[in-house]
Coordinates of C-alpha atoms in Angstrom, one line a residue:
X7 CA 4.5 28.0 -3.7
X8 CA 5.7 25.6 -6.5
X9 CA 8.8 23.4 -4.2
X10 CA 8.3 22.0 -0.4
X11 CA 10.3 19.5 1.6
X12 CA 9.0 16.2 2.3
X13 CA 8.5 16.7 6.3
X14 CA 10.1 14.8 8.7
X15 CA 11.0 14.7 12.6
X16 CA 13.7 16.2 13.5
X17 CA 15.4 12.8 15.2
X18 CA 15.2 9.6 14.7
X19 CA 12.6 7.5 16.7
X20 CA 13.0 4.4 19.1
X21 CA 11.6 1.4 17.8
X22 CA 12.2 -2.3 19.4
X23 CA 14.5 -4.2 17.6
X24 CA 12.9 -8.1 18.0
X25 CA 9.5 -5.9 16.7
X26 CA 11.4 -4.6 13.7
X27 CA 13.1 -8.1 12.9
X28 CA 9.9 -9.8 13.3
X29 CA 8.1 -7.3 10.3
X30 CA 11.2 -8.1 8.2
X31 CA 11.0 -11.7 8.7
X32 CA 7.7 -12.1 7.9
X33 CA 7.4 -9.4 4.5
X34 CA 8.4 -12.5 2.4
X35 CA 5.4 -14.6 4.0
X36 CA 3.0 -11.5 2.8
X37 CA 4.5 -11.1 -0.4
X38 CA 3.5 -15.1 -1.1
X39 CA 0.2 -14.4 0.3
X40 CA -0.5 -11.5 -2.4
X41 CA 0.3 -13.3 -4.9
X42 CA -1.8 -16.6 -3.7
X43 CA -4.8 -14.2 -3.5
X44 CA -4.4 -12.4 -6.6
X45 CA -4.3 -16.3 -8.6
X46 CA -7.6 -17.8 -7.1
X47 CA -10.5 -16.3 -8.6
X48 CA -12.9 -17.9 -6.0
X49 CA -11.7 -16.1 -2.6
X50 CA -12.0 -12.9 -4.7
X51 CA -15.5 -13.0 -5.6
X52 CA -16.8 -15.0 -2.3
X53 CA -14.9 -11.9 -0.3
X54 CA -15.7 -9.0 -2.0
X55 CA -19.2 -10.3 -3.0
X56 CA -21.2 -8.3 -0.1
X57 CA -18.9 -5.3 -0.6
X58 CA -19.4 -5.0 -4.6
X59 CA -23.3 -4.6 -4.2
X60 CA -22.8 -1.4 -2.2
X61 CA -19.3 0.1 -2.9
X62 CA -19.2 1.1 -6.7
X63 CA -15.2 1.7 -6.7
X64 CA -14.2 -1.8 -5.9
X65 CA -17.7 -3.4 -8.2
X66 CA -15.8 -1.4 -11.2
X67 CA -12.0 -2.6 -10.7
X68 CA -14.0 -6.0 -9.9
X69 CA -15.7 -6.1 -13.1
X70 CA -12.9 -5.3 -15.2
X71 CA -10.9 -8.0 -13.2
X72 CA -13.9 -10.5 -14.5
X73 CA -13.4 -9.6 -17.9
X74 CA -9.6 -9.7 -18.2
X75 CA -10.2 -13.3 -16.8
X76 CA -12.7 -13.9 -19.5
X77 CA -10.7 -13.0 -22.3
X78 CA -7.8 -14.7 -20.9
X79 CA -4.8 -13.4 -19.4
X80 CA -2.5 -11.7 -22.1
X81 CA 0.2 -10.8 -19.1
X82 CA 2.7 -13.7 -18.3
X83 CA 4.9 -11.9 -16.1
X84 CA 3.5 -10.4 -12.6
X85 CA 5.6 -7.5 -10.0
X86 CA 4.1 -6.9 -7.0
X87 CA 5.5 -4.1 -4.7
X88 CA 3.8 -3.8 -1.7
X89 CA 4.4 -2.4 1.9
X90 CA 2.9 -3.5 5.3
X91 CA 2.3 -1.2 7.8
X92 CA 2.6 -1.8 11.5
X93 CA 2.0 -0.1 14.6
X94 CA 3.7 -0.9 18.1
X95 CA 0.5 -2.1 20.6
X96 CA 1.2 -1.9 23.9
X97 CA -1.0 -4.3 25.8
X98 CA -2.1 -4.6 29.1
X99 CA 1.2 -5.6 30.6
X100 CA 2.9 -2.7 28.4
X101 CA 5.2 -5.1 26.2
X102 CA 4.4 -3.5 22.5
X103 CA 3.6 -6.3 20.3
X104 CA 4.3 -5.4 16.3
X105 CA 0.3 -5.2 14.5
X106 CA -0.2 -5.1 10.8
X107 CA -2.3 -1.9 9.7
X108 CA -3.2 -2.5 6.7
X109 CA -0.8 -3.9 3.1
X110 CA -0.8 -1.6 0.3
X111 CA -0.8 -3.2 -2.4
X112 CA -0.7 -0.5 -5.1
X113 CA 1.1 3.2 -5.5
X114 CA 3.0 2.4 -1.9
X115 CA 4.9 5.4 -1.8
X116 CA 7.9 7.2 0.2
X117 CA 10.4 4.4 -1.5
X118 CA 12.4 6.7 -2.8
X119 CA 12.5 9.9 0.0
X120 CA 12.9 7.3 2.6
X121 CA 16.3 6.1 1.0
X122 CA 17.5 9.8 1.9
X123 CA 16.0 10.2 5.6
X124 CA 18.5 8.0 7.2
X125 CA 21.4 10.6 6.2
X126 CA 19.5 13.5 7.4
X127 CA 18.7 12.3 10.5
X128 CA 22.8 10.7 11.0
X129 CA 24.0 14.3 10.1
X130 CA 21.6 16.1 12.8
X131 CA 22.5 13.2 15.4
X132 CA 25.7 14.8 14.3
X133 CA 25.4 18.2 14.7
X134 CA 24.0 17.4 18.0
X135 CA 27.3 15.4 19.1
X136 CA 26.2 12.1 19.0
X137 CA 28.5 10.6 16.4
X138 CA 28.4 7.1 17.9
X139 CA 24.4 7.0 17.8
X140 CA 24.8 8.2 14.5
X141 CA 26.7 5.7 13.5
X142 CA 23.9 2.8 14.6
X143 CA 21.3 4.1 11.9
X144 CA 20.9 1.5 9.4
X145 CA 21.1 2.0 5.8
X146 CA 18.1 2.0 3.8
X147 CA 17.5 2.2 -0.1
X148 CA 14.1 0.9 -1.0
X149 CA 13.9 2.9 -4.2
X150 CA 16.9 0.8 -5.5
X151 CA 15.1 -2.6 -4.6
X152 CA 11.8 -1.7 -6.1
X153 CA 13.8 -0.1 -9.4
X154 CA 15.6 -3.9 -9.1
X155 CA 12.2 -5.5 -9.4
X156 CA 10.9 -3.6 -12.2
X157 CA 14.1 -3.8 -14.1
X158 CA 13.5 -7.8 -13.3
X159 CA 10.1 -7.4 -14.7
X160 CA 11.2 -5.4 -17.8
X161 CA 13.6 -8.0 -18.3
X162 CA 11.6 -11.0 -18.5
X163 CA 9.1 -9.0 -20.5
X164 CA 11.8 -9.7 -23.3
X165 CA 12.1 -6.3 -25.1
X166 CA 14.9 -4.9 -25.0
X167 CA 13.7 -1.3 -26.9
X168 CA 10.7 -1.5 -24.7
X169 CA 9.9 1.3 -22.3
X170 CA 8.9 1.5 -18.5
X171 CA 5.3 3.5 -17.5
X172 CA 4.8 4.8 -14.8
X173 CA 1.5 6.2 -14.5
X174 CA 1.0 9.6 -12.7
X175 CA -1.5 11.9 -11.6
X176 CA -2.6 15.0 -13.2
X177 CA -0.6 17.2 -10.7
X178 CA 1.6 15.5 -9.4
X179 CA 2.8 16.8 -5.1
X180 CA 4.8 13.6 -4.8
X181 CA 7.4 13.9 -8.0
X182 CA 11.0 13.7 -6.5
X183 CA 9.9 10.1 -4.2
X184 CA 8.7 8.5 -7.7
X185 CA 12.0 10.2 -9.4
X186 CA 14.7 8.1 -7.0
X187 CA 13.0 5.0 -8.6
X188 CA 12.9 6.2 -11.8
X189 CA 16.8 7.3 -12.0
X190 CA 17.8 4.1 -10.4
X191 CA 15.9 2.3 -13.5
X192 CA 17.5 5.2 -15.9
X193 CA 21.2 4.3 -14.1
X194 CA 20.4 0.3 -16.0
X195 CA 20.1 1.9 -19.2
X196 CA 15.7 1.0 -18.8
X197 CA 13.6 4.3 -20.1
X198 CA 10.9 5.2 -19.0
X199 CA 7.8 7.3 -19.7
X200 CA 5.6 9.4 -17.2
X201 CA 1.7 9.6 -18.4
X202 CA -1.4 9.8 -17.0
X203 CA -4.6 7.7 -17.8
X204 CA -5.7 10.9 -20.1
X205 CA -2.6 9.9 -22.3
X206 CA -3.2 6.3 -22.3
X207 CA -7.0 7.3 -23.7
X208 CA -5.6 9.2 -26.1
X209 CA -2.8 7.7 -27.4
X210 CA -2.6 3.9 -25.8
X211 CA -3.4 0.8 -28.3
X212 CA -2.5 -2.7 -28.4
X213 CA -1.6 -4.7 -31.6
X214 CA -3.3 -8.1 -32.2
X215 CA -0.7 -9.7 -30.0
X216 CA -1.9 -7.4 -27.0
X217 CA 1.3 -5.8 -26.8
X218 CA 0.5 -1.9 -25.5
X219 CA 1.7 1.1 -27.5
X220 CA 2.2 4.7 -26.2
X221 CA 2.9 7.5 -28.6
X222 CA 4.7 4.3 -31.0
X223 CA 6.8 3.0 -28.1
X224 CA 6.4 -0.2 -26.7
X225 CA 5.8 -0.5 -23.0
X226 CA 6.7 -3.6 -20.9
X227 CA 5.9 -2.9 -17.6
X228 CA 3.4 -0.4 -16.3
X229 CA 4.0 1.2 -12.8
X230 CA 1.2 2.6 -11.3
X231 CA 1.3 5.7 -8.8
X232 CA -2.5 6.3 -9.0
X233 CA -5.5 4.9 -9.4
X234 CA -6.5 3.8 -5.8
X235 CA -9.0 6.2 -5.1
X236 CA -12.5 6.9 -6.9
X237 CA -11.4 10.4 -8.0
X238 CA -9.1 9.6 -10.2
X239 CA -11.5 8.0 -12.2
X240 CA -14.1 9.3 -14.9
X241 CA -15.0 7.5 -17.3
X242 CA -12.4 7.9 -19.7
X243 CA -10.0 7.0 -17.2
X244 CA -12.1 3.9 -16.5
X245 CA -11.7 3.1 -20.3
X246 CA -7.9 3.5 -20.1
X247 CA -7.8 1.1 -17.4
X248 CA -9.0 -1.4 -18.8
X249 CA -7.3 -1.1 -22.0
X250 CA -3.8 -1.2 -19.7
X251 CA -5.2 -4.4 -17.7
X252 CA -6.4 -6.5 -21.0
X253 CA -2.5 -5.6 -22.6
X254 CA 0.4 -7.8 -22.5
X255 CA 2.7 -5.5 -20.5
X256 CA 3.7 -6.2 -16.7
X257 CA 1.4 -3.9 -15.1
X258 CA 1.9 -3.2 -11.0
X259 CA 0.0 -4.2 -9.7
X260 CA -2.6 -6.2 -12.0
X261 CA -6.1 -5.4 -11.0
X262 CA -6.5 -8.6 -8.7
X263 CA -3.2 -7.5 -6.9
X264 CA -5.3 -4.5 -6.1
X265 CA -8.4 -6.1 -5.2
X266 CA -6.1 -8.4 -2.8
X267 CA -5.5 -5.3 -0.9
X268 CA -9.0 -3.9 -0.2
X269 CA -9.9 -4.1 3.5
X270 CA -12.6 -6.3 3.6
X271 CA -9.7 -9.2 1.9
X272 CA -7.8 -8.2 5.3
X273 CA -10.6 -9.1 7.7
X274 CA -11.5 -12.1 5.9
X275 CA -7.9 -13.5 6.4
X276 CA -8.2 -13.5 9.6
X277 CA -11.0 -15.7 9.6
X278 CA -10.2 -19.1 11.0
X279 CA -8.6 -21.4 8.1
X280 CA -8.7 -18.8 5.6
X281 CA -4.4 -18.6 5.4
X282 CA -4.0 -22.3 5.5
X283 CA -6.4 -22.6 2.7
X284 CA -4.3 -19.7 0.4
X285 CA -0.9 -20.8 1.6
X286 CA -1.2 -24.8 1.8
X287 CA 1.6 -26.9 3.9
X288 CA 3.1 -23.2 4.6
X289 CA 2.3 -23.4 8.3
X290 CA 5.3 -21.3 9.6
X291 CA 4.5 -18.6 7.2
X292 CA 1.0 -18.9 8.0
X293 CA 1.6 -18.4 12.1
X294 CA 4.2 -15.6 11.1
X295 CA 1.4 -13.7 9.5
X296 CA -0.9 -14.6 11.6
X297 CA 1.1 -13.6 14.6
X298 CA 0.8 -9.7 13.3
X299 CA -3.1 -9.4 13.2
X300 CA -4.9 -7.2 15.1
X301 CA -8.6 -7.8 15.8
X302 CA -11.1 -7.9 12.8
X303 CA -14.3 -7.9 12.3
X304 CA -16.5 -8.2 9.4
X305 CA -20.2 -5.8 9.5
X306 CA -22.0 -7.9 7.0
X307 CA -25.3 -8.1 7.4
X308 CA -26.6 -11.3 10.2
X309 CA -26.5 -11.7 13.7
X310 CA -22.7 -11.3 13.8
X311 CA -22.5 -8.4 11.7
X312 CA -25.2 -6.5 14.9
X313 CA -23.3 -7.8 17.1
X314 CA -20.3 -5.9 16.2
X315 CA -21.8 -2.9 15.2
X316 CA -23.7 -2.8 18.8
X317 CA -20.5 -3.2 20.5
X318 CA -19.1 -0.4 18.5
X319 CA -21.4 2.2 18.9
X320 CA -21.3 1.0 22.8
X321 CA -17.8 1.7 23.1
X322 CA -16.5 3.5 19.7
X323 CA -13.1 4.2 21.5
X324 CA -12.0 0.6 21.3
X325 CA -12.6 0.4 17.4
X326 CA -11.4 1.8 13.9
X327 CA -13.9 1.9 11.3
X328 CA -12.2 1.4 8.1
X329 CA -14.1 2.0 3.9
X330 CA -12.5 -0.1 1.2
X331 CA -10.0 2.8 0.4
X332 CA -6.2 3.6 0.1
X333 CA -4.2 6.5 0.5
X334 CA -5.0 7.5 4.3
X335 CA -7.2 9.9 5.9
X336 CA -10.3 7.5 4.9
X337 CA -10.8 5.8 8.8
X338 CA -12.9 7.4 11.3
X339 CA -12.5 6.8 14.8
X340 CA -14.5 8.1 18.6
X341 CA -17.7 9.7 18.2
X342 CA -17.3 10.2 14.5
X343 CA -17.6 6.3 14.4
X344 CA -20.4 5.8 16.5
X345 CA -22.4 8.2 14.2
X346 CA -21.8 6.7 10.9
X347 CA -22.6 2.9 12.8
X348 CA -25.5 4.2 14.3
X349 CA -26.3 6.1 10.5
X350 CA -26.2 2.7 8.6
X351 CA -26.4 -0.1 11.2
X352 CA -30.2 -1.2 9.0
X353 CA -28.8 -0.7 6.1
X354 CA -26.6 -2.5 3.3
X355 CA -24.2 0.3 3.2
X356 CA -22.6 -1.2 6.5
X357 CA -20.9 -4.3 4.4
X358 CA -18.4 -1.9 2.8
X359 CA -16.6 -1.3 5.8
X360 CA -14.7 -3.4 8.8
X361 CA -14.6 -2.7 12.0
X362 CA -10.7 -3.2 13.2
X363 CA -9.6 -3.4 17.5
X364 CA -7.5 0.3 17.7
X365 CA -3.9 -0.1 18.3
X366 CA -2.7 1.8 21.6
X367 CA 1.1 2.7 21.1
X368 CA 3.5 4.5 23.2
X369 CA 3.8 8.0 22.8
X370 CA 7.3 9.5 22.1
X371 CA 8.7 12.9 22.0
X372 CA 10.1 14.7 19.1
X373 CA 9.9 17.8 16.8
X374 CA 8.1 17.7 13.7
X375 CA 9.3 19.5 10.5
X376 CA 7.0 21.0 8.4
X377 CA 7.5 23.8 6.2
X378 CA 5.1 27.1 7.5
X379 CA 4.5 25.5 10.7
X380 CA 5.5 26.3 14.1
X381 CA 8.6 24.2 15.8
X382 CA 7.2 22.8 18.9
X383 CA 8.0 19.2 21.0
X384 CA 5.0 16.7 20.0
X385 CA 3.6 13.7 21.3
X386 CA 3.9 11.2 18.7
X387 CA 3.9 8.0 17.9
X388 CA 5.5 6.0 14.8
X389 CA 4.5 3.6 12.2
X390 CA 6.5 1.0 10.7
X391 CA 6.2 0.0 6.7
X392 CA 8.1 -2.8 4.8
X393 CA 8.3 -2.6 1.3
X394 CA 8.0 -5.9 -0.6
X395 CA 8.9 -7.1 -3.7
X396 CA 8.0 -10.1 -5.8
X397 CA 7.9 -10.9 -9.7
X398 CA 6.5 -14.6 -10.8
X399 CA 6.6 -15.7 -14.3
X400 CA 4.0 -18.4 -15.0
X401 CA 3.7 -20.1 -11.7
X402 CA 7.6 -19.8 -10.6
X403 CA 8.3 -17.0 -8.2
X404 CA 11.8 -15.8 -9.5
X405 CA 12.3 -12.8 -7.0
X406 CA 10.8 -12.3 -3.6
X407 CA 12.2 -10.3 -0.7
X408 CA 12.1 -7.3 1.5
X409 CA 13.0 -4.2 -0.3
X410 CA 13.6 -1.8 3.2
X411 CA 11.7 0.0 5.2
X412 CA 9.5 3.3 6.3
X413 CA 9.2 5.1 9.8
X414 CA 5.9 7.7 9.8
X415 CA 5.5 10.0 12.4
X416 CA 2.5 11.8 13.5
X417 CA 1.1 13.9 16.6
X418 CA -0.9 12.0 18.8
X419 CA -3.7 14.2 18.2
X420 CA -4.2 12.5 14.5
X421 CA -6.0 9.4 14.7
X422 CA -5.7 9.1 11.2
X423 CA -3.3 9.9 7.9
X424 CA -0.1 9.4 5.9
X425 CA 2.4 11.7 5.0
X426 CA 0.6 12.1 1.9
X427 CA -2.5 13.2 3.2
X428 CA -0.6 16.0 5.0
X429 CA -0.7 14.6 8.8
X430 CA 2.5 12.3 9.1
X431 CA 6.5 13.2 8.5
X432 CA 9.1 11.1 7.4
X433 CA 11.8 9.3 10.3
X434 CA 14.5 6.6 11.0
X435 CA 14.0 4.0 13.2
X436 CA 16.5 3.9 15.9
X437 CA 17.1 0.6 17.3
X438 CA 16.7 -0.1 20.9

């Protein structure tokens, strides 16, 4: 009742090597891009200015993102850790071509239990005989690159008694993935502290230099693993926030880092121009990026906005309707779709979602394990996360890299989820 497993297939899945190379190659590009978006004030508001009048979650972190700006920026040092997610889209001619998802660019998760799936699946391939295939699985160990980044972070922070936050949820399912980070940062001699945003209402406060203060201790960098999703918020926790945003400390990611991930900032980047404005004279970045974008399209209000929303309810099964929201099981897809377009097509409401092209992978088999359910072959298909991770100081990027990867597996039957939200398992991409 207390203890599960993590779930996760039972072997290791086939992905296509040039597709996983290519999501490597271009993490750095993405990493580069957050940051750009998170520094320039104007893209944030013109973007998220139709979806602030109707969705209340993102006009909150938005205000409070305002009035750090206003008060000028206490925090000098910035750690992003991000992961991009992919799927494998098989087109017309059936030659999958690697799609970016979505980025996460706050509380991206399974770091730490995906730098232990690698071994589990070797020692079934194993078990099984097949020593040799075994032997092809790459290593993986995100939870020591992202621990590498926050120790970076901490470092330049320039405290040596100062303590690491991570920032938790009330009951917290997802403990031992945030733990492999933690002991990795314990292992260089960092501490660090697990509250929620109840104890940093209760016990936070910043001295005159903005330094923040837990229970006496002084806290340099601030990890968050919640906060992406309106329930964790009342209005306490809303106060907390932006006591944590207005400090000194490192916090990951700062609110604008969050705001950079939101959907509506991923449809407008694909807008013509849009990269070569954020990422100027980067034009190999910019067609790397822009090489892994699926189709978007934006439902603001106007002629295009109808246009869109017609074609959807027309023919729902070519489209994913996406709300400004993190942490899976938010999209809807199929008829579902169609009656929340056809609900709101009139009305403002529509602006605070985007309509995105669905990706059509190839199904594999494979056995998903989950504890209390039923053993049985599945048809599934995989998708593919890179972590990233960056810390800037001032305006000099002094780390910047691709911290590993994440296979998710799920039944074909799930249109939508992570492993989170209870409808994906963990897996190790087998190169092919």
């Amino acid at each position: 009742q207390v203890v599960n497993y993590a779930p996760f297939t039972l072997l290791p899945s086939a992905v296509p090597s040039a597709l996983f190379e290519q999501a490597y190659a271009v993490q750095q590009d993405f990493n580069l891009l957050m940051d750009a978006i998170s520094q320039n004030q104007e893209f944030l508001e013109h973007t998220l200015a139709s979806t602030i009048k109707v969705d209340d979650f993102t006009a909150r972190l938005f205000r409070i993102h305002m009035q750090v700006l206003e008060e000028g920026l206490a925090q000098s040092v910035f750690l992003g850790i991000n992961r991009s997610d992919y799927m494998f889209d098989c087109g017309v001619d059936g030659t999958p071509a690697l799609k970016q998802i979505e980025i996460n660019t706050i509380a991206a998760s399974f770091g730490g239990l995906t730098s232990r799936t690698a071994a589990v699946h070797g020692r079934v391939l194993k078990v099984l005989g097949k020593s040799e295939e075994a032997s092809r699985l790459l290593p993986n160990n995100p939870s020591k690159e992202l621990a590498l980044g926050i120790a970076k972070a901490w470092e330049l922070y320039g405290s040596q008694s100062a303590v690491v936050m991570f920032l938790v949820e009330e009951v917290q399912r997802n403990i031992f993935d945030q733990r492999c980070v933690e002991n990795e940062l314990w292992n260089r001699n960092i501490r660090v502290i697990r509250k929620r945003f109840r104890d940093v209402f209760e016990k936070g406060s910043l001295d005159d230099a903005k330094r923040l203060y837990m229970d006496g201790q002084e806290v340099a960098v601030v990890y968050y693993r919640e906060g992406y999703v309106p329930k964790n918020y009342d209005q306490q926790n809303w106060e907390a926030r932006l006591l944590l945003e207005r400090s000194r400390a490192v916090k990951c990611p700062d609110i604008a880092t969050q705001l950079a991930g939101t959907k509506k900032v991923q449809q407008e980047l694909s807008q013509p121009g849009t990269l070569e404005r954020l990422l100027p004279g980067r034009a190999e970045a910019v067609a790397r990026i822009r090489a892994t974008f699926a189709g978007l399209y934006s439902l603001d209000l106007g002629e295009e906005g109808d246009k869109i929303a017609a074609t959807a309810i027309a023919d729902p099964d070519r489209f994913v309707l996406k709300p400004q929201r993190e942490g899976g099981g938010n999209n809807l897809y199929g008829e579902e779709l169609r009656q929340v377009l056809k609900k709101i097509r009139d009305s403002p409401e529509r602006t605070s979602y985007i309509l995105m092209d669905k990706i059509k992978p190839q199904p594999a088999m494979n056995y998903l394990l989950r504890a209390h359910s039923p053993l049985q072959v599945s048809e599934c298909i995989s998708e593919l996360g890179i972590f990233g991770v960056y810390v800037r100081q001032g305006k000099e990027m002094v780390m910047n890299k691709a911290a590993g990867h994440l296979l998710r597996t799920k039944a074909i039957e799930h249109a939508d989820g992570g492993v989170a939200a209870g409808v994906a398992v963990l897996d190790t991409p087998y190169l092919v």
